[in-house]
Coordinates of C-alpha atoms in Angstrom, one line a residue:
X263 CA 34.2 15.5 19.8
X264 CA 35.6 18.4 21.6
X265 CA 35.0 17.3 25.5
X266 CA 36.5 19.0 28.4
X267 CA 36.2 16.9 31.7
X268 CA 35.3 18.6 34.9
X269 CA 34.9 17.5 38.6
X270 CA 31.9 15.0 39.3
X271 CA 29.9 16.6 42.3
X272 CA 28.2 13.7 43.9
X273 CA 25.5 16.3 45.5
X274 CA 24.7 17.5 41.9
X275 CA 25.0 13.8 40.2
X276 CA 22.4 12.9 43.1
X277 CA 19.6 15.6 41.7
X278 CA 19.1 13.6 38.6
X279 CA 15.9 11.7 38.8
X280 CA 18.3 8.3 37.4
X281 CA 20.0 8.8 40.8
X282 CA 18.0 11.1 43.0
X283 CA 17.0 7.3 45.2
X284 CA 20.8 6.4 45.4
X285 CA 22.9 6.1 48.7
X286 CA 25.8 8.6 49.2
X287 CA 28.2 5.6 48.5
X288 CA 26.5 4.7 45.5
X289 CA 27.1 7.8 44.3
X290 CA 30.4 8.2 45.2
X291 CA 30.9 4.9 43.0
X292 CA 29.1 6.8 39.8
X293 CA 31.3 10.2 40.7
X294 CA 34.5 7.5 40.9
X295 CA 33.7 5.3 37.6
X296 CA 31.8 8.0 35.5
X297 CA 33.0 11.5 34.6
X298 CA 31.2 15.2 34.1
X299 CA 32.4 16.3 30.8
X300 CA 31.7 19.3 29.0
X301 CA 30.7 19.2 25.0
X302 CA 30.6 22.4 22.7
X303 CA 28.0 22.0 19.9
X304 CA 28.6 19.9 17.9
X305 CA 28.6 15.9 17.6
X306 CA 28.7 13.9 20.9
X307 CA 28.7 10.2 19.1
X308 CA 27.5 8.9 15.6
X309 CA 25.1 6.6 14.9
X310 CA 26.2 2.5 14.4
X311 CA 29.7 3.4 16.1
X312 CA 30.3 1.3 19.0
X313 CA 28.3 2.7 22.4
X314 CA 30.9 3.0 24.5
X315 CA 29.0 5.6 27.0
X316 CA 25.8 6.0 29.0
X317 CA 25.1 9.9 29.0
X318 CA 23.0 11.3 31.2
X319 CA 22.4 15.3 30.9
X320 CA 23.3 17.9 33.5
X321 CA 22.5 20.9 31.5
X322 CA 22.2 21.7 27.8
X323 CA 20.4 21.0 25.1
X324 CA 21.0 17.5 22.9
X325 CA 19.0 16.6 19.9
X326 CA 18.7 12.5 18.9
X327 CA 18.8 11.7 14.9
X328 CA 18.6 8.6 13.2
X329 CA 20.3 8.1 9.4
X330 CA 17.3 7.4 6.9
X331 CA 18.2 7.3 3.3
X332 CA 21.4 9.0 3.5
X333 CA 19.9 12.1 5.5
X334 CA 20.1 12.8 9.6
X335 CA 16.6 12.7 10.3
X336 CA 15.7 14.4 13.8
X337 CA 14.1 12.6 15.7
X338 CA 14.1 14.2 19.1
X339 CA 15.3 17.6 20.6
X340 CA 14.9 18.4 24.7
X341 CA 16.8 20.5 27.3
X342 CA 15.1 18.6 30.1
X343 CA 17.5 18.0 32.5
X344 CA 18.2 14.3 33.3
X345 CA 17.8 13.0 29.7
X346 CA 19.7 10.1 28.9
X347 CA 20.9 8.1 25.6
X348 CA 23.7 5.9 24.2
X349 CA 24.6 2.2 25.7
X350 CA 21.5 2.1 27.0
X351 CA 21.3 -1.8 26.7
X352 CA 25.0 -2.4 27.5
X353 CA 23.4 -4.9 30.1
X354 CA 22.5 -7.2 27.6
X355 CA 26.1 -8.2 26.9
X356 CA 27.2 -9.9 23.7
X357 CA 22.9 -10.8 23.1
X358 CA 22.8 -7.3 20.8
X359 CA 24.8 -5.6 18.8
X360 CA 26.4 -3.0 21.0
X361 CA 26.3 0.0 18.9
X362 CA 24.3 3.3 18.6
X363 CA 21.7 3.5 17.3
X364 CA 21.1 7.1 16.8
X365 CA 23.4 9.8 16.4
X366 CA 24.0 13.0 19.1
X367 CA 24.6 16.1 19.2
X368 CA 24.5 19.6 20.9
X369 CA 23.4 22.8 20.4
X370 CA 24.9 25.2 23.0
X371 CA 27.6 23.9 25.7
X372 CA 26.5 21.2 27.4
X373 CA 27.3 19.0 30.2
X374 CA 26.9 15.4 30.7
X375 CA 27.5 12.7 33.4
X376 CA 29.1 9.9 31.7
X377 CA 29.7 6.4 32.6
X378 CA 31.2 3.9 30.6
X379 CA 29.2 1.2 29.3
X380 CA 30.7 -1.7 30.9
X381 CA 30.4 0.4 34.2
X382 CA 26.8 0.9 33.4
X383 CA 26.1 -3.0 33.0
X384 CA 28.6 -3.9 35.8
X385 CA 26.5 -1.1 38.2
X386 CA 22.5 -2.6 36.6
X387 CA 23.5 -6.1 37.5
X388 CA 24.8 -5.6 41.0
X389 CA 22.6 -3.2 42.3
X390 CA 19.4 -4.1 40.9
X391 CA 19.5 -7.7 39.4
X392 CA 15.8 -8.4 39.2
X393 CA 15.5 -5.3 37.3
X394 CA 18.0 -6.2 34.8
X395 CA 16.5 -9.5 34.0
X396 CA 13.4 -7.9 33.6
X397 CA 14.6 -5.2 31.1
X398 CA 16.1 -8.2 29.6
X399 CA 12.5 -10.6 29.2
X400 CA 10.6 -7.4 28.7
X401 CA 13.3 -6.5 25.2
X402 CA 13.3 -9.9 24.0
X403 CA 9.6 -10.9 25.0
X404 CA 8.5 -7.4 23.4
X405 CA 10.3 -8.2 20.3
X406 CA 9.8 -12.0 19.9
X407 CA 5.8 -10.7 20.8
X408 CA 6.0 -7.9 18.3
X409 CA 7.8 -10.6 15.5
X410 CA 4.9 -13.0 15.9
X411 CA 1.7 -10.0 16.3
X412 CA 3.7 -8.9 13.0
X413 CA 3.2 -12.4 11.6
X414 CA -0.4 -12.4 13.0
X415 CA -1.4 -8.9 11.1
X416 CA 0.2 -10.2 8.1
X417 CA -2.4 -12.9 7.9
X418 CA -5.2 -11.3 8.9
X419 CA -4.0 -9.2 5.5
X420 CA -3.5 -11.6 3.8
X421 CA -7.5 -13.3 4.4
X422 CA -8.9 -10.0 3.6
X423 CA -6.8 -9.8 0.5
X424 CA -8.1 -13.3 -0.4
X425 CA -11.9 -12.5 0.3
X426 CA -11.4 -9.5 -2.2
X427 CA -9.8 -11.4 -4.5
X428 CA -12.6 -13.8 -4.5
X429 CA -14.9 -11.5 -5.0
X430 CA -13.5 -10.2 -7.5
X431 CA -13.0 -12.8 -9.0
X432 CA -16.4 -14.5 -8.9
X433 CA -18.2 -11.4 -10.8
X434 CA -16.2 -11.9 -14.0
X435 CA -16.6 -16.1 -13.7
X436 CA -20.5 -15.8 -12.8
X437 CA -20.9 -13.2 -16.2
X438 CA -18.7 -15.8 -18.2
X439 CA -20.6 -18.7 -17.2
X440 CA -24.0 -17.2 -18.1
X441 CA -22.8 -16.0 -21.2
X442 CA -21.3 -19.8 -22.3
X443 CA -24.8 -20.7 -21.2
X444 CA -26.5 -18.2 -23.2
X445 CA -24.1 -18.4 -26.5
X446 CA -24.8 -22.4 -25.9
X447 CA -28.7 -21.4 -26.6
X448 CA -28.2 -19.2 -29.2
X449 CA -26.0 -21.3 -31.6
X450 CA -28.8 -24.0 -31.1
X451 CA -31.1 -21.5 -32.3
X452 CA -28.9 -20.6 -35.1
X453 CA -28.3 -24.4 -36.2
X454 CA -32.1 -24.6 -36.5
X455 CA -32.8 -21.4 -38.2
X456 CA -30.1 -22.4 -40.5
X457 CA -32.3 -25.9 -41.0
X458 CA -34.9 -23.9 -41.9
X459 CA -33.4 -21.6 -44.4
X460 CA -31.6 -25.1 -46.4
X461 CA -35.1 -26.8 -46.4
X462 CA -36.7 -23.0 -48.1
X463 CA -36.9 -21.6 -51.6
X464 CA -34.3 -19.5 -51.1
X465 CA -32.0 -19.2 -54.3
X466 CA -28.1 -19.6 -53.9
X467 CA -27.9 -15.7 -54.5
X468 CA -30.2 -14.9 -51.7
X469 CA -28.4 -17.1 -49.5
X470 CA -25.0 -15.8 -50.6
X471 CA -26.1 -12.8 -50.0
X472 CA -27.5 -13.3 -46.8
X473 CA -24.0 -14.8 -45.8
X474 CA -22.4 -11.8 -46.6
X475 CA -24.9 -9.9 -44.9
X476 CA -23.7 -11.9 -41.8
X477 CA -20.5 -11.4 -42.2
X478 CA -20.7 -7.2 -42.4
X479 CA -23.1 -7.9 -39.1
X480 CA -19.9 -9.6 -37.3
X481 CA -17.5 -6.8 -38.0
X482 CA -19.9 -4.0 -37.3
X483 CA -20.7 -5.7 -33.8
X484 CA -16.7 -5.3 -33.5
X485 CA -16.8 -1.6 -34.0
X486 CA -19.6 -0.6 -32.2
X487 CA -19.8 2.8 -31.0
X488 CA -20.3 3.5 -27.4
X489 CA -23.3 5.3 -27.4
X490 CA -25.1 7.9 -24.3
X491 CA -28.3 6.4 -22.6
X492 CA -30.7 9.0 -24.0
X493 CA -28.9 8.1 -27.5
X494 CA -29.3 4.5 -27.0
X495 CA -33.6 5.0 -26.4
X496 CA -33.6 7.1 -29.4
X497 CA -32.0 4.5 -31.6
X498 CA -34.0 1.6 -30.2
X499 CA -37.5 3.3 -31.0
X500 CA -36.2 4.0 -34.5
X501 CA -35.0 0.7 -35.3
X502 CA -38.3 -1.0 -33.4
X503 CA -40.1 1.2 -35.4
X504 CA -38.9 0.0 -38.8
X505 CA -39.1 -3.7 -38.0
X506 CA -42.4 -3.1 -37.5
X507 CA -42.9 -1.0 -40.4
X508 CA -41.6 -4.1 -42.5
X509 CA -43.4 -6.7 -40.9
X510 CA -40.8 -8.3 -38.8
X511 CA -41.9 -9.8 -35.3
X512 CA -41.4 -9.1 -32.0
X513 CA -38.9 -5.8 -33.0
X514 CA -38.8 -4.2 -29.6
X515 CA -37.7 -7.0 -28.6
X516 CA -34.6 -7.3 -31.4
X517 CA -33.7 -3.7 -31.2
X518 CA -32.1 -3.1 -28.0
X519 CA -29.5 -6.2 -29.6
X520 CA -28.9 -4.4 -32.5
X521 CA -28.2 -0.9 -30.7
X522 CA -25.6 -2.8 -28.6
X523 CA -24.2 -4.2 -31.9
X524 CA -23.9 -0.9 -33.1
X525 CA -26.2 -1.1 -36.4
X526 CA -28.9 1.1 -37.3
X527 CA -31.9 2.1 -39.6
X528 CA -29.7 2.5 -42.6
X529 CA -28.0 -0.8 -41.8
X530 CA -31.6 -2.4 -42.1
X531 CA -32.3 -0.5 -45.4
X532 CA -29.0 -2.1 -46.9
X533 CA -30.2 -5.8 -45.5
X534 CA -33.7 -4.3 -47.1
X535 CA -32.3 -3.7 -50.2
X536 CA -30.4 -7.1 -50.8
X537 CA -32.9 -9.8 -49.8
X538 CA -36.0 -10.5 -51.0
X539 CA -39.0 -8.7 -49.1
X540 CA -40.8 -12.5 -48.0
X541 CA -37.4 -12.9 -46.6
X542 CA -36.4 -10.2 -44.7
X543 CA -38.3 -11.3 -41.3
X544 CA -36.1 -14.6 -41.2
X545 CA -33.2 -13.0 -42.6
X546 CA -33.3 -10.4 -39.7
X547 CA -34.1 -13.2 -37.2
X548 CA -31.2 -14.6 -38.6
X549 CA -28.7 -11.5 -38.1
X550 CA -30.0 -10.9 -34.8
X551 CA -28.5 -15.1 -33.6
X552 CA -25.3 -13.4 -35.0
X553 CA -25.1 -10.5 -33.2
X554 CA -26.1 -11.9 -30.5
X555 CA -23.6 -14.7 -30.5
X556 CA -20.9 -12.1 -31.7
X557 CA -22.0 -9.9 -27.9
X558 CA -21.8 -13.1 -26.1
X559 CA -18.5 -14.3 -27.1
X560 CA -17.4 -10.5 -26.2
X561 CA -18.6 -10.5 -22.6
X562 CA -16.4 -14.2 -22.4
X563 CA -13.8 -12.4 -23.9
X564 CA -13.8 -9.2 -21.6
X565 CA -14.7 -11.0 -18.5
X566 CA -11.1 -14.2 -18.9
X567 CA -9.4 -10.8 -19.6
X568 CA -11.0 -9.9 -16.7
X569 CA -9.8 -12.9 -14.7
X570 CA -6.2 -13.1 -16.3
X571 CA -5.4 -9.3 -14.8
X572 CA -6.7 -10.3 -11.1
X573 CA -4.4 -13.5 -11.4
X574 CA -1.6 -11.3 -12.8
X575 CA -2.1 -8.7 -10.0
X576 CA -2.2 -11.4 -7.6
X577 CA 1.2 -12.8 -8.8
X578 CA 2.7 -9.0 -8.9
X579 CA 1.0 -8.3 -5.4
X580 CA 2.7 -11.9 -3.9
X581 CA 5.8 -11.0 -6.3
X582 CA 5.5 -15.0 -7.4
X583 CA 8.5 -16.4 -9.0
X584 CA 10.5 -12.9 -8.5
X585 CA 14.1 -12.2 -6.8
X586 CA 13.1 -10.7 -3.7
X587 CA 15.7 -7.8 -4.2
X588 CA 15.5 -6.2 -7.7
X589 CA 14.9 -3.4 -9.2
X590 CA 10.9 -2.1 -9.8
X591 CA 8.5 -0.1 -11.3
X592 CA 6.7 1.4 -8.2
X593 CA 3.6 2.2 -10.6
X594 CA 3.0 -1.7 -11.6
X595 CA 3.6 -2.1 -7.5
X596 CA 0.9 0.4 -6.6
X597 CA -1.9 -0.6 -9.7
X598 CA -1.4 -4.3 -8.3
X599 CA -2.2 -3.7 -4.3
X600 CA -5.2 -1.2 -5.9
X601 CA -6.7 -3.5 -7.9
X602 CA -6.1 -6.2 -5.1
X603 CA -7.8 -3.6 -2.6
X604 CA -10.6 -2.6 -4.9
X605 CA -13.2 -4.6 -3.4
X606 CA -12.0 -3.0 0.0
X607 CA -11.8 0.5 -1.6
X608 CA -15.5 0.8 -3.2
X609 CA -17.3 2.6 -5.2
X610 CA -18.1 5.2 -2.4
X611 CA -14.1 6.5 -2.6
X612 CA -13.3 8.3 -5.6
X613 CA -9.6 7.0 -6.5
X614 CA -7.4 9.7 -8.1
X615 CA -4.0 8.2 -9.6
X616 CA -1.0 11.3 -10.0
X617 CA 1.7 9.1 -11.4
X618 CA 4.7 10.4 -12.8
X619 CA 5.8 7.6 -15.5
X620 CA 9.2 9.2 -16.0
X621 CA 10.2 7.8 -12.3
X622 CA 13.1 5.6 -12.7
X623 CA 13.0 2.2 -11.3
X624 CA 14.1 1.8 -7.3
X625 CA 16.1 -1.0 -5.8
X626 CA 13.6 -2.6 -3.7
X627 CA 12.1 -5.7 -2.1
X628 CA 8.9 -5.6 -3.8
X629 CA 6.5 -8.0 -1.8
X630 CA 7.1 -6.0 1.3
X631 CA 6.5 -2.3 -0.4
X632 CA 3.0 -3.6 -1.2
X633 CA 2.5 -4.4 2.6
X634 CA 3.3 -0.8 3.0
X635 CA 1.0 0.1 0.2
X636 CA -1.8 -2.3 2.0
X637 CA -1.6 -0.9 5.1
X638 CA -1.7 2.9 4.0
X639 CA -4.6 2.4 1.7
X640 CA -6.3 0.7 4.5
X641 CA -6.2 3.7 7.1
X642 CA -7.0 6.0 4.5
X643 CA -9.8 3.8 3.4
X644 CA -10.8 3.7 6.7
X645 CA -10.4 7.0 7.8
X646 CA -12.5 8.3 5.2
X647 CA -15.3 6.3 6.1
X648 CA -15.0 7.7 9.4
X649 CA -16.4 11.1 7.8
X650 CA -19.4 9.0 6.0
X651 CA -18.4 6.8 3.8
X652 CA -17.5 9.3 0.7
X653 CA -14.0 10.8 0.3
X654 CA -11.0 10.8 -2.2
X655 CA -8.3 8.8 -1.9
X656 CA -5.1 10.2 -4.4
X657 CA -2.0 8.0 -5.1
X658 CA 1.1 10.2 -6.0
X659 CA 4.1 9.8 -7.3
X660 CA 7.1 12.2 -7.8
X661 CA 10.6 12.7 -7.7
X662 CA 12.0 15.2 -4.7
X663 CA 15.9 14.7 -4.7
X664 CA 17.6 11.8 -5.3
X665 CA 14.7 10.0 -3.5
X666 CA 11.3 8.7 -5.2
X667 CA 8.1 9.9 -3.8
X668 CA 4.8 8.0 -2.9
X669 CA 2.4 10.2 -1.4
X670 CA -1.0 8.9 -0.3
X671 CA -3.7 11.6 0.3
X672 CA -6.6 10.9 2.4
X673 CA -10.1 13.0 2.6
X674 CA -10.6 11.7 6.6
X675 CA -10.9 13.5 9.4
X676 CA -7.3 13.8 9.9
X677 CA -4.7 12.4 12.8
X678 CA -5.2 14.7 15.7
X679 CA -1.7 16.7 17.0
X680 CA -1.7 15.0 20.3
X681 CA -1.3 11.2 19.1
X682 CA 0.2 12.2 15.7
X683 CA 4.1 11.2 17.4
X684 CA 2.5 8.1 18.3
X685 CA 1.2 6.5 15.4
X686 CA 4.1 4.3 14.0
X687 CA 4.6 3.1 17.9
X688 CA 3.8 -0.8 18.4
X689 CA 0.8 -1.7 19.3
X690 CA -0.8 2.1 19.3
X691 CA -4.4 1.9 17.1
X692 CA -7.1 4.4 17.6
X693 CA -9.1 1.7 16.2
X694 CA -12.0 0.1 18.3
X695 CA -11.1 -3.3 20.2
X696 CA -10.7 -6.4 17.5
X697 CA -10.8 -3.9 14.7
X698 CA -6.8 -3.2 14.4
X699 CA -3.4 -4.6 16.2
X700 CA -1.5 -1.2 16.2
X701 CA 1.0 -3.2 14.0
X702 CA 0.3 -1.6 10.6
X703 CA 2.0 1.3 10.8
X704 CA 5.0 -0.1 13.0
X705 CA 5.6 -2.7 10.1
X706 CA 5.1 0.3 7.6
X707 CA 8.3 1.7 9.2
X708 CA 10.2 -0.7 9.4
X709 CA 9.9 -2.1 6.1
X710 CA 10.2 2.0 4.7
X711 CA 13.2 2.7 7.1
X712 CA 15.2 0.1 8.5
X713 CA 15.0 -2.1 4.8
X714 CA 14.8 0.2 2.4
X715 CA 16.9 3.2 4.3
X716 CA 13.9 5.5 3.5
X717 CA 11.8 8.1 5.4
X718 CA 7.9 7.4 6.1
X719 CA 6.0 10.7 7.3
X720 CA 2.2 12.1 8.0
X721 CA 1.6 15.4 7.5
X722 CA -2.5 16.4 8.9
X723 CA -5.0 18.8 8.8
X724 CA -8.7 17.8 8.7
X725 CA -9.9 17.1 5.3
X726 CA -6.4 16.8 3.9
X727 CA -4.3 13.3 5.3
X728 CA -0.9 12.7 3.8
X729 CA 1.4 9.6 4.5
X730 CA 4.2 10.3 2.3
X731 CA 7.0 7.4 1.6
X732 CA 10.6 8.4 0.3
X733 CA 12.4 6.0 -1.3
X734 CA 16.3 6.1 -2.7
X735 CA 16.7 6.2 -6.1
X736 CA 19.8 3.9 -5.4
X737 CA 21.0 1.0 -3.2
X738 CA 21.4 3.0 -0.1
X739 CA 25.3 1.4 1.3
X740 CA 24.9 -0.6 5.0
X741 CA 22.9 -3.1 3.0
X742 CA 19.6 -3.8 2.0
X743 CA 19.8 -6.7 4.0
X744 CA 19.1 -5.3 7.0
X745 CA 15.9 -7.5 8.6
X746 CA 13.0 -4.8 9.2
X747 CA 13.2 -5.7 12.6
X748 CA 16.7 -4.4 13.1
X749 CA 16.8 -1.0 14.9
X750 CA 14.1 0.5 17.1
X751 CA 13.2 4.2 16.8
X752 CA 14.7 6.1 19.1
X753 CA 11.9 9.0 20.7
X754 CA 11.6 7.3 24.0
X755 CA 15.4 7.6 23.8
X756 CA 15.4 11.0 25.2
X757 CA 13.0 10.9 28.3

């Protein structure tokens, strides 16, 4: 710091709008405790060194910056004269950590009154002690308030999570129960068809061949081709057609089982061309109980699957059974809070994933990152819906630096410039009343910032929304234990 002290003119000290209400003694005890000094640009203090001074500005022009994953970030920039930062809460004694917690410094020569900290609480608790203990339950309330609102929002995510889950959940069970039902039906059906063939005058080679027939059927169901709509109604008449061509009933009926199965006309002609002709309508019968029974135990396969990823996207989302520091993918992160959200998301926004898989792994606390990921998938979701209901919601993913880019991109009407600095305050929402706590985005910060040591912006227009999280590609140093709660931003600190 290169500071050159100067005279403190009590007359000038007095036009400050801090002091412009103090009496000429009072003043005279600022001028007598405090100093006027006189920075060139440059630094004035550095963020997490202990605050030592309250500055107040004469004339100048300072700019506030906070650290964030290794970069000063600015964070404020005013010539306003008056302006004030550094041991602002020197009052609270021993109760915080007395540091800064921004870093200053100015851009032309600049003058400041300064008065040592323990001046500054001395001066707050003799001359106005209500006041003080009122800054002091307002910073503790606000904070203990904000902890447990925090608390609050995270359960009222958490309940929506779980009614999307269940949702999603109870459309795979509900199609896995009917088809057990179903398959329990057919295989009845089969065991007395089977009855019937036994009892019949069926030779041992037609009934070998028949069983060979079947088991062709089974491994063509396996490899059936997905086939267009139009493609599908083509097939269905044909094969319809021919079962009624060789005298099998109720073939419209059978068709559409065997165009799922993937077997055609031809296929008939070779089942035509092994059996016997006064066989063919109970040998078809037959092959239709097996495909049928090969599509049901399909849709139980697809729809456990089904179940077993929302259980394992559940566990990834909670981060079960995981250290809560380690090393992640940010992809499995992100497809596990999307698949979570789905139900939220619907089919009216079109998802658009940009992943780069090349991303290294980030040191991270997982569980946490996927609150960030709730809540910005939630105002986008949100915000698009504002325009309609229809809109595009792209996930990105890229490297800029030695930091790890998530970018979500939102269709909505935008954040309007005059609230856009506001957004990531406590308590701020544009939502309507009941609908949001203003907490999303705070959290969103904090977890981004103050744990991880990254950098959470919004860039705007109408049409094109972009909250854009910047991770370190390594363990940032002051510790990644750092509570989320630790260190308030610091924009208010210049007015």
């Amino acid at each position: 710091m290169n500071a050159q002290v100067m005279p403190c003119d009590r007359q000038e000290i007095g036009s400050l709008f801090l002091f412009e209400k103090l009496s000429p003694q009072q003043l005279g005890r600022l001028c007598a405790e405090g100093r006027v000094e006189r920075f060139e640009p440059g630094p004035v203090y550095v963020e997490g060194s202990p605050a030592t001074c309250f500055y107040v500005m004469i004339e100048g022009t300072v700019v506030l910056s906070r650290r964030v994953g290794g970069q000063d970030v600015e964070v404020s920039r005013t010539s306003q004269r008056g302006v004030y930062a550094g041991a602002m809460q020197a009052y609270l004694g021993d109760q915080v950590p007395q540091t800064y917690n921004n870093s200053m410094r100015v851009t032309e020569p600049t003058r400041f009154f300064v008065l040592p900290a323990q001046s500054f609480a001395d001066i707050m608790r003799e001359w106005f002690p209500m006041a003080a203990h009122l800054l002091e339950g307002l910073f503790f309330g606000s904070r203990n308030t904000q902890r447990a609102i925090g608390q609050r929002e995270r359960l009222l995510a958490l309940g929506s999570l779980s009614a999307g889950l269940t949702h999603e959940l109870n459309n795979p069970a509900a199609a896995a129960v009917r088809a057990t039902a179903t398959l329990r039906e057919r295989v009845g059906r089969m065991r007395h068809k089977l009855s019937l063939i036994t009892q019949g005058t069926y030779s041992r080679e037609a009934l070998a061949s028949l069983i060979e027939i079947q088991e062709r059927t089974a491994e063509r169901v396996a490899k059936a081709p997905a086939l267009s709509p139009l493609e599908a109604a083509d097939r269905e008449d044909e094969i319809s057609g021919w079962l009624d061509d060789h005298g099998v009933p109720e073939g419209w009926r059978i068709a559409p089982t065997f165009v799922q199965a993937g077997l055609d006309t031809d296929w008939l002609e070779q089942v035509a061309a092994t059996v016997d002709e006064e066989i063919l309508p109970g040998a078809v019968g037959w092959l239709n109980y097996t495909v049928e029974t090969e599509l049901l135990m399909d849709e139980i396969d697809d729809s456990t699957t089904r179940i077993s990823h929302l259980v394992d996207a559940a566990k990834q989302y909670a981060q079960l059974d995981r250290a809560p520091h380690r090393d992640v993918d940010v992809h499995e992160l992100l497809d596990s809070t999307l698949l979570m959200l789905s139900g939220k998301i619907g089919p009216q926004v079109h998802l658009v994933k940009e992943y780069d898989r090349s991303l290294p792994e980030v040191p991270a606390f997982p569980a946490e990152l996927n609150q960030v990921w709730t809540n910005l998938v939630d105002n986008a979701v949100q915000a698009i819906r504002g325009t309609g209901g229809e809109g595009t919601l792209t996930v990105r993913t890229a490297r800029e630096g030695d930091r790890l880019l998530v970018e979500f991109r939102d269709t909505g009407p935008g954040v309007p410039e005059e609230i856009r600095s506001r957004i990531f305050d406590p308590f701020f929402t544009t939502k309507p009343v009941g609908e949001g706590t203003g907490l999303g985005l705070d959290i969103s910060w904090r977890i981004v910032v103050n744990k991880h040591r990254g950098s959470l912006e919004v860039d705007s227009v109408p049409g094109d929304t972009r909250f854009r999280v910047l991770l370190p590609l390594t363990t940032p140093q002051a510790g990644a234990d750092a509570r989320p709660e630790d260190g308030a931003r610091t924009t208010e600190e210049s007015s």
